[in-house]
Short mmCIF file of C-alpha atoms in Angstrom, two decimals:
data_model
loop_
_atom_site.label_atom_id
_atom_site.label_comp_id
_atom_site.label_asym_id
_atom_site.label_seq_id
_atom_site.Cartn_x
_atom_site.Cartn_y
_atom_site.Cartn_z
CA MET A 1 158.71 95.50 -21.78
CA ASN A 2 161.77 93.50 -20.85
CA TYR A 3 162.06 95.43 -17.62
CA LYS A 4 158.44 94.66 -16.75
CA ASN A 5 158.86 90.94 -17.40
CA LYS A 6 161.90 90.84 -15.16
CA ASN A 7 159.92 92.46 -12.38
CA LEU A 8 157.11 89.96 -12.81
CA GLU A 9 159.56 87.05 -12.73
CA GLU A 10 161.03 88.35 -9.51
CA LEU A 11 157.55 88.68 -8.05
CA GLY A 12 156.77 85.11 -9.09
CA LYS A 13 159.92 83.87 -7.40
CA LYS A 14 159.06 85.78 -4.25
CA ILE A 15 155.56 84.28 -4.16
CA ASN A 16 156.93 80.78 -4.69
CA ASN A 17 159.44 81.28 -1.90
CA LEU A 18 156.72 82.43 0.45
CA ASN A 19 154.54 79.47 -0.50
CA ASP A 20 157.40 77.08 0.25
CA LYS A 21 157.94 78.75 3.60
CA ASP A 22 154.24 78.38 4.39
CA LYS A 23 154.38 74.66 3.60
CA ASN A 24 157.45 74.22 5.80
CA ILE A 25 155.73 75.92 8.71
CA LYS A 26 152.69 73.71 8.30
CA SER A 27 154.67 70.47 8.18
CA SER A 28 156.88 71.42 11.11
CA LYS A 29 153.88 72.34 13.26
CA LYS A 30 154.01 69.67 15.90
CA GLU A 31 151.99 69.13 19.00
CA SER A 32 153.87 69.31 22.28
CA GLY A 33 154.39 66.09 24.23
CA ALA A 34 152.42 67.38 27.20
CA GLY A 35 149.45 68.29 25.02
CA PHE A 36 149.48 64.87 23.44
CA GLY A 37 149.66 63.09 26.79
CA PHE A 38 146.87 65.26 28.11
CA LYS A 39 144.63 64.36 25.17
CA ILE A 40 145.19 60.64 25.72
CA SER A 41 144.67 60.81 29.47
CA THR A 42 141.37 62.70 29.20
CA GLU A 43 140.09 60.03 26.82
CA ILE A 44 140.84 57.25 29.33
CA ILE A 45 139.52 59.20 32.32
CA ALA A 46 136.29 60.17 30.55
CA ALA A 47 135.54 56.54 29.64
CA LEU A 48 136.35 55.41 33.20
CA VAL A 49 134.07 58.09 34.67
CA VAL A 50 131.19 56.93 32.48
CA GLY A 51 131.87 53.26 33.29
CA VAL A 52 131.99 53.83 37.05
CA GLY A 53 128.90 56.05 36.86
CA ILE A 54 126.89 53.38 35.05
CA GLY A 55 128.20 50.75 37.49
CA LEU A 56 127.07 52.76 40.52
CA ILE A 57 123.64 53.42 38.99
CA VAL A 58 123.19 49.73 38.15
CA ASP A 59 124.16 48.75 41.70
CA ASN A 60 121.71 51.28 43.11
CA TYR A 61 118.80 50.00 41.04
CA PHE A 62 119.36 46.23 41.24
CA ASN A 63 120.99 46.08 44.68
CA THR A 64 123.98 44.12 43.38
CA LYS A 65 126.46 46.13 45.36
CA PRO A 66 129.94 45.34 44.12
CA ILE A 67 129.27 43.35 40.94
CA GLY A 68 127.87 46.11 38.70
CA LEU A 69 130.68 48.47 39.63
CA ILE A 70 133.34 45.83 38.95
CA ILE A 71 131.90 44.83 35.57
CA PHE A 72 131.29 48.36 34.32
CA PHE A 73 134.65 49.56 35.63
CA ILE A 74 136.28 46.95 33.39
CA PHE A 75 134.03 47.94 30.48
CA GLY A 76 134.94 51.58 31.11
CA ALA A 77 138.66 50.79 31.06
CA LEU A 78 138.28 48.88 27.81
CA ALA A 79 136.28 51.75 26.32
CA GLY A 80 139.11 54.05 27.37
CA PHE A 81 141.60 51.95 25.42
CA LEU A 82 139.23 51.99 22.45
CA ASN A 83 139.09 55.80 22.64
CA VAL A 84 142.88 56.02 22.73
CA TYR A 85 143.11 53.66 19.75
CA ARG A 86 140.70 55.87 17.79
CA VAL A 87 142.62 59.04 18.64
CA MET A 88 145.85 57.40 17.54
CA ARG A 89 144.28 56.26 14.29
CA ARG A 90 143.02 59.79 13.61
CA ILE A 91 146.50 61.20 14.22
CA GLU A 92 148.06 58.56 11.94
CA LYS A 93 145.60 59.55 9.21
CA GLN A 94 146.57 63.20 9.47
CA ARG A 95 150.24 62.41 8.83
CA MET B 1 149.25 82.45 52.80
CA ALA B 2 145.82 83.89 53.39
CA ALA B 3 142.86 82.51 51.47
CA LYS B 4 142.39 85.79 49.68
CA ASP B 5 145.79 85.40 47.99
CA SER B 6 145.12 81.86 46.80
CA PRO B 7 145.88 81.13 43.12
CA LEU B 8 142.41 79.60 42.89
CA LYS B 9 140.75 82.79 44.05
CA GLN B 10 140.39 83.93 40.43
CA PHE B 11 137.88 81.16 39.73
CA GLU B 12 135.44 82.25 42.42
CA ILE B 13 131.94 83.11 41.29
CA ASN B 14 130.72 86.44 42.63
CA THR B 15 127.12 87.51 42.34
CA ILE B 16 126.70 90.89 40.71
CA SER B 17 122.93 91.12 40.88
CA ASN B 18 120.88 88.55 42.78
CA ILE B 19 117.99 87.04 40.82
CA GLU B 20 115.92 84.17 42.15
CA ILE B 21 112.93 82.64 40.40
CA GLY B 22 111.12 80.10 42.57
CA SER B 23 113.84 78.01 44.18
CA TYR B 24 116.23 78.56 41.26
CA ASN B 25 119.14 80.90 41.64
CA ILE B 26 119.76 82.52 38.26
CA SER B 27 121.81 85.43 39.54
CA PHE B 28 123.84 87.56 37.19
CA THR B 29 127.42 86.68 38.18
CA ASN B 30 130.90 87.66 37.08
CA SER B 31 130.81 84.53 34.89
CA SER B 32 127.65 85.76 33.15
CA PHE B 33 129.28 89.16 32.81
CA ALA B 34 132.31 87.63 31.07
CA MET B 35 130.00 85.72 28.72
CA LEU B 36 128.06 88.91 27.97
CA ILE B 37 131.29 90.73 27.13
CA THR B 38 132.35 87.81 24.91
CA VAL B 39 129.09 87.84 22.98
CA LEU B 40 129.24 91.64 22.64
CA VAL B 41 132.85 91.53 21.41
CA ILE B 42 132.03 88.84 18.84
CA THR B 43 128.90 90.58 17.59
CA LEU B 44 130.43 94.04 17.40
CA PHE B 45 133.67 92.84 15.84
CA LEU B 46 132.03 90.74 13.16
CA THR B 47 129.32 93.24 12.25
CA LEU B 48 131.57 96.31 12.27
CA THR B 49 134.42 94.76 10.31
CA VAL B 50 132.27 93.23 7.60
CA ASN B 51 130.07 96.31 7.47
CA THR B 52 132.02 98.03 4.70
CA ARG B 53 131.89 94.95 2.43
CA SER B 54 134.81 96.24 0.39
CA ILE B 55 136.19 93.98 -2.32
CA ILE B 56 139.71 94.79 -1.18
CA PRO B 57 139.31 94.05 2.51
CA SER B 58 140.82 96.09 5.28
CA ARG B 59 142.91 94.28 7.87
CA MET B 60 140.04 93.90 10.29
CA GLN B 61 137.70 92.63 7.58
CA LEU B 62 140.43 90.17 6.61
CA ILE B 63 140.45 88.75 10.15
CA SER B 64 136.71 88.16 10.03
CA GLU B 65 136.94 86.53 6.61
CA LEU B 66 139.86 84.42 7.79
CA MET B 67 137.82 83.08 10.69
CA TYR B 68 134.87 82.40 8.41
CA ASN B 69 137.07 80.57 5.92
CA PHE B 70 138.81 78.64 8.68
CA ILE B 71 135.58 77.07 9.95
CA ALA B 72 134.07 76.67 6.47
CA GLN B 73 137.19 74.81 5.37
CA LEU B 74 137.14 72.68 8.52
CA LEU B 75 133.53 71.68 7.91
CA SER B 76 133.99 70.87 4.22
CA ASP B 77 137.12 68.84 5.03
CA THR B 78 135.56 66.74 7.77
CA VAL B 79 131.85 66.53 6.96
CA GLY B 80 131.74 67.31 3.24
CA ASP B 81 128.80 68.89 1.47
CA ASN B 82 126.38 68.04 4.26
CA GLY B 83 128.41 70.20 6.59
CA LYS B 84 127.29 73.57 5.20
CA LYS B 85 124.04 73.42 7.17
CA TYR B 86 125.94 73.28 10.45
CA PHE B 87 128.25 76.19 9.73
CA PRO B 88 126.35 78.69 11.93
CA PHE B 89 126.38 76.27 14.85
CA VAL B 90 130.05 75.34 14.66
CA PHE B 91 131.11 78.93 13.96
CA THR B 92 129.16 80.22 16.97
CA LEU B 93 130.64 77.52 19.18
CA PHE B 94 134.17 78.20 17.95
CA MET B 95 133.91 81.97 18.35
CA PHE B 96 132.31 81.70 21.79
CA VAL B 97 135.05 79.43 23.12
CA LEU B 98 137.86 81.33 21.36
CA ILE B 99 136.84 84.83 22.40
CA GLY B 100 135.89 83.53 25.85
CA ASN B 101 139.41 82.20 26.28
CA MET B 102 140.94 85.40 24.90
CA VAL B 103 138.81 87.64 27.14
CA GLY B 104 140.02 85.48 30.02
CA MET B 105 143.63 86.31 29.09
CA ILE B 106 143.06 89.99 29.96
CA PRO B 107 144.38 90.52 33.50
CA TYR B 108 141.71 90.69 36.23
CA GLN B 109 139.17 89.29 33.79
CA PHE B 110 137.19 86.18 34.63
CA THR B 111 137.64 83.08 32.42
CA PHE B 112 134.29 81.32 32.15
CA THR B 113 135.73 78.37 30.20
CA SER B 114 137.68 77.40 33.34
CA HIS B 115 134.43 76.15 34.89
CA ILE B 116 133.49 72.61 34.02
CA ILE B 117 129.77 73.33 34.20
CA VAL B 118 130.10 75.82 31.33
CA THR B 119 132.19 73.56 29.11
CA PHE B 120 130.05 70.55 29.97
CA ALA B 121 126.89 72.45 29.01
CA LEU B 122 128.48 73.29 25.63
CA ALA B 123 129.61 69.68 25.14
CA ALA B 124 126.19 68.36 26.18
CA VAL B 125 124.50 70.57 23.57
CA VAL B 126 126.84 69.12 20.93
CA PHE B 127 126.33 65.55 22.18
CA ILE B 128 122.53 65.68 22.40
CA GLY B 129 122.25 67.55 19.11
CA VAL B 130 124.46 65.03 17.31
CA THR B 131 122.53 62.08 18.78
CA ILE B 132 119.22 63.56 17.63
CA LEU B 133 120.79 64.22 14.23
CA GLY B 134 121.83 60.57 14.00
CA PHE B 135 118.30 59.39 14.77
CA VAL B 136 116.79 61.84 12.27
CA ASN B 137 119.16 60.67 9.53
CA HIS B 138 119.10 56.93 10.17
CA GLY B 139 116.09 56.21 12.37
CA PHE B 140 116.58 53.11 14.48
CA LYS B 141 119.40 52.02 12.21
CA PHE B 142 121.45 54.51 14.22
CA PHE B 143 121.89 51.79 16.86
CA SER B 144 124.01 49.88 14.35
CA PHE B 145 126.59 52.58 15.08
CA PHE B 146 127.48 50.54 18.17
CA ILE B 147 128.06 47.35 16.20
CA ILE B 148 131.51 47.02 14.70
CA PRO B 149 131.25 45.37 11.28
CA GLY B 150 133.15 42.16 10.70
CA VAL B 151 133.11 40.99 14.30
CA PRO B 152 131.83 37.47 15.15
CA PHE B 153 128.38 37.59 16.78
CA TYR B 154 129.48 36.06 20.09
CA MET B 155 131.75 39.07 20.68
CA HIS B 156 128.85 41.52 20.52
CA PRO B 157 127.70 41.24 24.17
CA LEU B 158 131.20 42.35 25.12
CA LEU B 159 131.77 44.97 22.45
CA ILE B 160 128.41 46.76 22.46
CA PRO B 161 128.69 47.98 26.09
CA ILE B 162 132.23 49.14 25.36
CA GLU B 163 131.07 51.05 22.29
CA VAL B 164 128.16 52.60 24.21
CA ILE B 165 130.46 53.72 27.04
CA SER B 166 132.91 55.08 24.49
CA TYR B 167 130.07 57.04 22.89
CA LEU B 168 128.83 58.37 26.24
CA SER B 169 132.34 59.45 27.22
CA ARG B 170 132.49 61.93 24.32
CA PRO B 171 130.92 64.94 26.05
CA ILE B 172 133.02 64.31 29.16
CA SER B 173 136.34 64.16 27.33
CA LEU B 174 135.31 67.17 25.22
CA SER B 175 134.44 69.31 28.25
CA VAL B 176 137.25 68.13 30.54
CA ARG B 177 139.90 68.90 27.93
CA LEU B 178 138.87 72.53 27.53
CA PHE B 179 138.16 73.10 31.22
CA ALA B 180 141.37 71.49 32.51
CA ASN B 181 143.59 73.32 30.01
CA MET B 182 142.18 76.70 30.97
CA LEU B 183 142.15 75.93 34.71
CA ALA B 184 145.74 74.62 34.73
CA GLY B 185 147.07 77.49 32.62
CA HIS B 186 145.51 80.24 34.69
CA THR B 187 146.49 78.60 37.98
CA LEU B 188 150.08 78.27 36.78
CA LEU B 189 150.16 81.95 35.79
CA LYS B 190 148.88 82.96 39.24
CA VAL B 191 151.36 80.70 41.06
CA PHE B 192 154.31 82.20 39.21
CA ALA B 193 152.91 85.68 39.70
CA GLY B 194 153.01 84.89 43.43
CA PHE B 195 156.72 84.02 43.10
CA VAL B 196 157.43 87.41 41.54
CA VAL B 197 156.20 89.17 44.65
CA THR B 198 157.59 86.83 47.30
CA MET B 199 161.10 86.14 45.94
CA PRO B 200 163.82 88.37 47.44
CA PHE B 201 165.67 91.22 45.69
CA PHE B 202 165.86 91.10 41.90
CA THR B 203 165.36 87.28 41.63
CA GLY B 204 161.67 87.97 41.06
CA ALA B 205 162.62 88.92 37.52
CA PHE B 206 163.09 85.25 36.56
CA PRO B 207 159.51 84.15 37.24
CA LEU B 208 158.38 87.41 35.63
CA ALA B 209 160.22 86.49 32.42
CA PHE B 210 158.68 83.03 32.66
CA ILE B 211 155.20 84.55 32.98
CA VAL B 212 155.73 86.55 29.80
CA ALA B 213 156.60 83.36 27.90
CA LEU B 214 153.74 81.48 29.58
CA THR B 215 151.24 84.15 28.57
CA GLY B 216 152.19 83.63 24.95
CA LEU B 217 151.77 79.89 25.38
CA GLU B 218 148.39 80.43 27.05
CA ILE B 219 147.16 82.45 24.07
CA LEU B 220 148.26 79.59 21.80
CA ILE B 221 146.42 77.09 24.02
CA ALA B 222 143.33 79.32 24.05
CA PHE B 223 143.23 79.17 20.27
CA LEU B 224 144.16 75.49 20.08
CA GLN B 225 141.43 74.42 22.49
CA ALA B 226 138.77 76.37 20.60
CA TYR B 227 140.02 74.68 17.42
CA VAL B 228 139.93 71.23 19.04
CA PHE B 229 136.40 71.88 20.27
CA ALA B 230 135.29 72.88 16.76
CA ILE B 231 137.03 70.02 14.96
CA LEU B 232 135.64 67.39 17.34
CA THR B 233 132.16 68.82 16.86
CA CYS B 234 132.68 68.46 13.10
CA LEU B 235 133.86 64.86 13.53
CA TYR B 236 130.81 64.01 15.64
CA ILE B 237 128.48 65.56 13.06
CA ASN B 238 130.27 63.48 10.43
CA ASP B 239 129.69 60.34 12.52
CA ALA B 240 125.97 61.13 12.65
CA TYR B 241 125.91 61.09 8.83
CA HIS B 242 128.23 58.20 8.06
CA LEU B 243 127.90 55.36 10.55
CA HIS B 244 131.37 53.79 10.59
#
Protein backbone atom coordinates (compact mmCIF):
# COMPACT_ATOMS: atom_id res chain seq x y z
CA MET A 1 0.00 0.00 0.00
CA ASN A 2 2.75 2.36 1.04
CA TYR A 3 4.74 1.40 -2.02
CA LYS A 4 1.78 2.15 -4.28
CA ASN A 5 1.21 5.57 -2.73
CA LYS A 6 4.84 6.46 -3.24
CA ASN A 7 4.57 5.53 -6.89
CA LEU A 8 1.46 7.65 -7.29
CA GLU A 9 3.14 10.61 -5.61
CA GLU A 10 6.06 10.33 -7.98
CA LEU A 11 3.67 10.19 -10.91
CA GLY A 12 1.89 13.28 -9.62
CA LYS A 13 5.20 15.13 -9.36
CA LYS A 14 6.12 14.09 -12.87
CA ILE A 15 2.80 15.35 -14.25
CA ASN A 16 3.16 18.65 -12.41
CA ASN A 17 6.67 19.07 -13.76
CA LEU A 18 5.48 18.43 -17.29
CA ASN A 19 2.62 20.89 -16.85
CA ASP A 20 5.05 23.56 -15.67
CA LYS A 21 7.26 22.90 -18.66
CA ASP A 22 4.26 23.24 -20.97
CA LYS A 23 3.39 26.61 -19.43
CA ASN A 24 6.97 27.81 -19.82
CA ILE A 25 7.00 26.86 -23.48
CA LYS A 26 3.74 28.69 -24.05
CA SER A 27 4.87 31.88 -22.35
CA SER A 28 8.26 31.90 -24.06
CA LYS A 29 6.68 31.41 -27.50
CA LYS A 30 7.46 34.70 -29.14
CA GLU A 31 6.91 35.94 -32.63
CA SER A 32 10.02 36.76 -34.62
CA GLY A 33 10.74 40.41 -35.38
CA ALA A 34 10.51 39.85 -39.12
CA GLY A 35 7.10 38.20 -38.80
CA PHE A 36 5.84 41.07 -36.71
CA GLY A 37 7.12 43.70 -39.13
CA PHE A 38 5.61 41.79 -42.01
CA LYS A 39 2.20 41.73 -40.33
CA ILE A 40 2.28 45.49 -39.75
CA SER A 41 3.46 46.30 -43.26
CA THR A 42 0.75 44.21 -44.95
CA GLU A 43 -1.88 46.06 -42.92
CA ILE A 44 -0.62 49.45 -44.14
CA ILE A 45 -0.16 48.30 -47.74
CA ALA A 46 -3.61 46.70 -47.91
CA ALA A 47 -5.31 49.89 -46.71
CA LEU A 48 -3.27 51.99 -49.15
CA VAL A 49 -4.17 49.67 -52.04
CA VAL A 50 -7.87 50.01 -51.24
CA GLY A 51 -7.57 53.80 -50.84
CA VAL A 52 -5.74 54.28 -54.14
CA GLY A 53 -8.17 51.90 -55.88
CA ILE A 54 -11.20 53.85 -54.67
CA GLY A 55 -9.46 57.12 -55.62
CA LEU A 56 -8.80 55.94 -59.18
CA ILE A 57 -12.38 54.68 -59.58
CA VAL A 58 -13.79 57.97 -58.28
CA ASP A 59 -11.58 59.93 -60.69
CA ASN A 60 -12.69 57.73 -63.56
CA TYR A 61 -16.38 58.23 -62.85
CA PHE A 62 -16.47 61.94 -61.97
CA ASN A 63 -13.58 63.11 -64.15
CA THR A 64 -11.83 64.82 -61.23
CA LYS A 65 -8.43 63.58 -62.22
CA PRO A 66 -6.02 64.22 -59.38
CA ILE A 67 -8.34 65.23 -56.53
CA GLY A 68 -10.05 61.89 -55.83
CA LEU A 69 -6.74 60.05 -55.83
CA ILE A 70 -5.15 62.56 -53.47
CA ILE A 71 -8.06 62.52 -51.00
CA PHE A 72 -8.50 58.75 -50.96
CA PHE A 73 -4.76 58.16 -50.78
CA ILE A 74 -4.74 60.17 -47.56
CA PHE A 75 -7.80 58.29 -46.30
CA GLY A 76 -6.09 55.02 -47.19
CA ALA A 77 -2.96 55.99 -45.27
CA LEU A 78 -5.03 56.93 -42.23
CA ALA A 79 -6.94 53.64 -42.48
CA GLY A 80 -3.56 51.89 -42.57
CA PHE A 81 -2.57 53.53 -39.30
CA LEU A 82 -5.94 52.55 -37.84
CA ASN A 83 -5.31 48.93 -38.87
CA VAL A 84 -1.88 48.98 -37.25
CA TYR A 85 -3.37 50.45 -34.08
CA ARG A 86 -5.95 47.66 -33.97
CA VAL A 87 -3.33 44.95 -34.49
CA MET A 88 -1.24 46.43 -31.70
CA ARG A 89 -4.23 46.55 -29.39
CA ARG A 90 -5.00 42.90 -30.13
CA ILE A 91 -1.41 41.92 -29.35
CA GLU A 92 -1.48 43.94 -26.11
CA LYS A 93 -4.66 42.11 -25.10
CA GLN A 94 -3.03 38.72 -25.65
CA ARG A 95 -0.20 39.54 -23.24
CA MET B 1 21.39 32.09 -65.84
CA ALA B 2 18.86 30.65 -68.23
CA ALA B 3 15.17 31.28 -67.65
CA LYS B 4 14.56 27.61 -67.03
CA ASP B 5 16.78 27.75 -63.91
CA SER B 6 15.04 30.79 -62.45
CA PRO B 7 14.01 30.53 -58.77
CA LEU B 8 10.57 31.73 -59.85
CA LYS B 9 10.16 28.88 -62.30
CA GLN B 10 8.48 26.79 -59.58
CA PHE B 11 5.47 29.10 -59.55
CA GLU B 12 4.66 28.63 -63.22
CA ILE B 13 1.23 27.29 -64.05
CA ASN B 14 1.32 24.37 -66.47
CA THR B 15 -1.80 23.05 -68.11
CA ILE B 16 -2.28 19.33 -67.61
CA SER B 17 -5.50 18.93 -69.55
CA ASN B 18 -6.95 21.78 -71.59
CA ILE B 19 -10.62 22.52 -70.91
CA GLU B 20 -12.39 25.51 -72.40
CA ILE B 21 -16.07 26.33 -71.95
CA GLY B 22 -17.18 29.24 -74.11
CA SER B 23 -14.45 31.85 -73.79
CA TYR B 24 -13.50 30.69 -70.29
CA ASN B 25 -10.34 28.71 -69.78
CA ILE B 26 -10.96 26.29 -66.93
CA SER B 27 -8.07 23.96 -67.70
CA PHE B 28 -6.91 21.40 -65.20
CA THR B 29 -3.48 22.74 -64.21
CA ASN B 30 -0.70 21.72 -61.86
CA SER B 31 -2.27 24.12 -59.36
CA SER B 32 -5.60 22.28 -59.57
CA PHE B 33 -3.70 19.02 -59.25
CA ALA B 34 -2.04 20.21 -56.03
CA MET B 35 -5.43 21.26 -54.67
CA LEU B 36 -6.90 17.88 -55.59
CA ILE B 37 -4.08 16.10 -53.77
CA THR B 38 -4.62 18.37 -50.74
CA VAL B 39 -8.33 17.62 -50.59
CA LEU B 40 -7.67 13.89 -51.03
CA VAL B 41 -5.02 13.88 -48.29
CA ILE B 42 -7.33 15.72 -45.88
CA THR B 43 -10.33 13.52 -46.62
CA LEU B 44 -8.44 10.24 -46.49
CA PHE B 45 -6.45 11.17 -43.39
CA LEU B 46 -9.43 12.37 -41.39
CA THR B 47 -11.78 9.55 -42.39
CA LEU B 48 -9.24 6.75 -42.02
CA THR B 49 -7.83 7.88 -38.69
CA VAL B 50 -11.17 8.48 -37.02
CA ASN B 51 -12.63 5.36 -38.58
CA THR B 52 -11.79 3.07 -35.66
CA ARG B 53 -13.43 5.41 -33.11
CA SER B 54 -11.49 3.80 -30.28
CA ILE B 55 -11.83 5.32 -26.83
CA ILE B 56 -8.09 5.08 -26.35
CA PRO B 57 -6.98 6.76 -29.56
CA SER B 58 -4.10 5.64 -31.69
CA ARG B 59 -1.45 8.20 -32.57
CA MET B 60 -3.01 9.04 -35.90
CA GLN B 61 -6.48 9.39 -34.37
CA LEU B 62 -4.92 11.66 -31.76
CA ILE B 63 -3.62 13.98 -34.49
CA SER B 64 -7.10 14.28 -35.98
CA GLU B 65 -8.65 14.94 -32.59
CA LEU B 66 -5.93 17.47 -31.82
CA MET B 67 -6.73 19.41 -34.97
CA TYR B 68 -10.44 19.27 -34.22
CA ASN B 69 -9.89 20.50 -30.67
CA PHE B 70 -7.51 23.20 -31.83
CA ILE B 71 -10.10 24.85 -34.08
CA ALA B 72 -13.00 24.20 -31.70
CA GLN B 73 -11.04 25.88 -28.91
CA LEU B 74 -10.11 28.78 -31.20
CA LEU B 75 -13.75 29.35 -32.12
CA SER B 76 -15.07 29.17 -28.56
CA ASP B 77 -12.31 31.53 -27.38
CA THR B 78 -12.89 34.19 -30.02
CA VAL B 79 -16.55 33.95 -30.99
CA GLY B 80 -18.11 32.19 -28.00
CA ASP B 81 -21.20 30.01 -28.16
CA ASN B 82 -22.29 31.43 -31.51
CA GLY B 83 -19.11 30.10 -33.03
CA LYS B 84 -20.09 26.42 -33.07
CA LYS B 85 -22.15 26.90 -36.23
CA TYR B 86 -19.09 28.03 -38.15
CA PHE B 87 -16.84 25.19 -37.09
CA PRO B 88 -17.13 23.26 -40.39
CA PHE B 89 -16.28 26.38 -42.38
CA VAL B 90 -13.27 27.44 -40.32
CA PHE B 91 -12.00 23.87 -40.00
CA THR B 92 -12.20 23.33 -43.76
CA LEU B 93 -10.42 26.61 -44.41
CA PHE B 94 -7.71 25.84 -41.86
CA MET B 95 -7.10 22.31 -43.13
CA PHE B 96 -7.08 23.40 -46.78
CA VAL B 97 -4.48 26.10 -46.17
CA LEU B 98 -2.41 23.98 -43.76
CA ILE B 99 -2.25 20.83 -45.88
CA GLY B 100 -1.84 22.96 -49.01
CA ASN B 101 1.23 24.57 -47.47
CA MET B 102 2.55 21.21 -46.26
CA VAL B 103 2.03 19.54 -49.65
CA GLY B 104 3.96 22.46 -51.12
CA MET B 105 6.90 21.63 -48.83
CA ILE B 106 7.42 18.30 -50.62
CA PRO B 107 10.21 18.83 -53.17
CA TYR B 108 9.05 19.23 -56.79
CA GLN B 109 5.50 19.76 -55.56
CA PHE B 110 3.56 22.86 -56.54
CA THR B 111 2.45 25.27 -53.77
CA PHE B 112 -0.93 26.68 -54.71
CA THR B 113 -1.03 29.08 -51.73
CA SER B 114 1.88 30.98 -53.33
CA HIS B 115 -0.55 32.39 -55.90
CA ILE B 116 -2.39 35.51 -54.84
CA ILE B 117 -5.47 34.63 -56.86
CA VAL B 118 -5.98 31.48 -54.76
CA THR B 119 -5.48 33.19 -51.40
CA PHE B 120 -7.54 36.18 -52.50
CA ALA B 121 -10.41 33.90 -53.53
CA LEU B 122 -10.30 32.28 -50.07
CA ALA B 123 -10.16 35.68 -48.36
CA ALA B 124 -12.98 37.02 -50.54
CA VAL B 125 -15.20 34.10 -49.55
CA VAL B 126 -14.52 34.92 -45.89
CA PHE B 127 -15.07 38.65 -46.43
CA ILE B 128 -18.32 38.36 -48.41
CA GLY B 129 -19.65 35.65 -46.10
CA VAL B 130 -18.91 37.72 -43.00
CA THR B 131 -20.51 40.84 -44.53
CA ILE B 132 -23.68 38.90 -45.38
CA LEU B 133 -23.63 37.45 -41.86
CA GLY B 134 -23.45 40.95 -40.41
CA PHE B 135 -26.46 42.08 -42.45
CA VAL B 136 -28.44 38.96 -41.51
CA ASN B 137 -27.72 39.49 -37.81
CA HIS B 138 -28.16 43.25 -37.59
CA GLY B 139 -30.01 44.35 -40.72
CA PHE B 140 -29.22 47.93 -41.66
CA LYS B 141 -27.89 48.53 -38.17
CA PHE B 142 -24.77 46.81 -39.48
CA PHE B 143 -23.73 50.17 -40.98
CA SER B 144 -23.27 51.46 -37.43
CA PHE B 145 -20.19 49.22 -37.44
CA PHE B 146 -18.44 52.07 -39.26
CA ILE B 147 -19.34 54.63 -36.62
CA ILE B 148 -16.99 54.76 -33.67
CA PRO B 149 -18.99 55.40 -30.49
CA GLY B 150 -18.12 58.45 -28.43
CA VAL B 151 -16.81 60.55 -31.30
CA PRO B 152 -18.21 64.08 -31.88
CA PHE B 153 -20.54 64.19 -34.90
CA TYR B 154 -18.41 66.62 -36.92
CA MET B 155 -15.62 64.03 -37.02
CA HIS B 156 -17.82 61.45 -38.74
CA PRO B 157 -17.31 62.64 -42.35
CA LEU B 158 -13.61 62.04 -41.79
CA LEU B 159 -13.79 58.84 -39.79
CA ILE B 160 -16.45 56.91 -41.73
CA PRO B 161 -14.42 56.74 -44.99
CA ILE B 162 -11.39 55.65 -42.97
CA GLU B 163 -13.41 52.91 -41.27
CA VAL B 164 -14.87 51.76 -44.59
CA ILE B 165 -11.42 51.59 -46.21
CA SER B 166 -10.11 49.75 -43.17
CA TYR B 167 -12.96 47.25 -43.51
CA LEU B 168 -12.38 46.81 -47.26
CA SER B 169 -8.66 46.24 -46.71
CA ARG B 170 -9.34 43.09 -44.67
CA PRO B 171 -9.45 40.57 -47.52
CA ILE B 172 -6.36 42.14 -49.10
CA SER B 173 -4.24 41.99 -45.96
CA LEU B 174 -5.53 38.47 -45.26
CA SER B 175 -4.61 37.18 -48.72
CA VAL B 176 -1.35 39.11 -49.15
CA ARG B 177 0.01 37.82 -45.84
CA LEU B 178 -0.43 34.16 -46.75
CA PHE B 179 0.63 34.56 -50.37
CA ALA B 180 3.74 36.66 -49.67
CA ASN B 181 4.95 34.36 -46.88
CA MET B 182 4.73 31.29 -49.07
CA LEU B 183 6.16 33.03 -52.14
CA ALA B 184 9.11 34.51 -50.22
CA GLY B 185 9.90 31.27 -48.41
CA HIS B 186 9.90 29.09 -51.49
CA THR B 187 11.89 31.62 -53.53
CA LEU B 188 14.49 31.83 -50.77
CA LEU B 189 14.79 28.04 -50.66
CA LYS B 190 15.32 27.92 -54.43
CA VAL B 191 17.89 30.73 -54.38
CA PHE B 192 19.98 28.97 -51.74
CA ALA B 193 19.57 25.67 -53.55
CA GLY B 194 21.11 27.45 -56.55
CA PHE B 195 24.11 28.42 -54.37
CA VAL B 196 24.66 24.79 -53.41
CA VAL B 197 25.23 23.86 -57.03
CA THR B 198 27.18 26.91 -58.18
CA MET B 199 29.58 27.42 -55.24
CA PRO B 200 33.03 25.85 -55.76
CA PHE B 201 34.42 22.75 -54.00
CA PHE B 202 32.94 21.86 -50.63
CA THR B 203 31.70 25.42 -49.81
CA GLY B 204 28.31 24.38 -51.17
CA ALA B 205 27.79 22.56 -47.88
CA PHE B 206 27.15 25.86 -46.06
CA PRO B 207 24.08 26.88 -48.07
CA LEU B 208 22.97 23.25 -47.88
CA ALA B 209 23.04 23.38 -44.08
CA PHE B 210 21.17 26.67 -44.26
CA ILE B 211 18.50 25.09 -46.46
CA VAL B 212 17.95 22.34 -43.91
CA ALA B 213 17.35 24.95 -41.19
CA LEU B 214 15.20 27.02 -43.55
CA THR B 215 13.03 24.03 -44.41
CA GLY B 216 12.22 23.62 -40.74
CA LEU B 217 11.37 27.30 -40.51
CA GLU B 218 9.19 27.02 -43.62
CA ILE B 219 7.18 24.20 -42.05
CA LEU B 220 6.67 26.41 -38.98
CA ILE B 221 5.55 29.30 -41.21
CA ALA B 222 3.22 26.97 -43.14
CA PHE B 223 1.48 26.09 -39.89
CA LEU B 224 1.58 29.64 -38.52
CA GLN B 225 0.00 31.14 -41.63
CA ALA B 226 -2.82 28.60 -41.64
CA TYR B 227 -3.38 29.44 -37.96
CA VAL B 228 -3.37 33.19 -38.66
CA PHE B 229 -5.86 32.68 -41.49
CA ALA B 230 -8.17 30.70 -39.20
CA ILE B 231 -7.91 33.07 -36.23
CA LEU B 232 -8.58 36.15 -38.37
CA THR B 233 -11.62 34.43 -39.86
CA CYS B 234 -12.84 33.80 -36.31
CA LEU B 235 -12.25 37.44 -35.37
CA TYR B 236 -14.20 38.65 -38.41
CA ILE B 237 -17.09 36.31 -37.59
CA ASN B 238 -17.00 37.71 -34.06
CA ASP B 239 -17.17 41.26 -35.46
CA ALA B 240 -20.27 40.31 -37.45
CA TYR B 241 -21.98 39.31 -34.18
CA HIS B 242 -20.76 42.02 -31.84
CA LEU B 243 -20.49 45.40 -33.53
CA HIS B 244 -17.68 47.14 -31.63
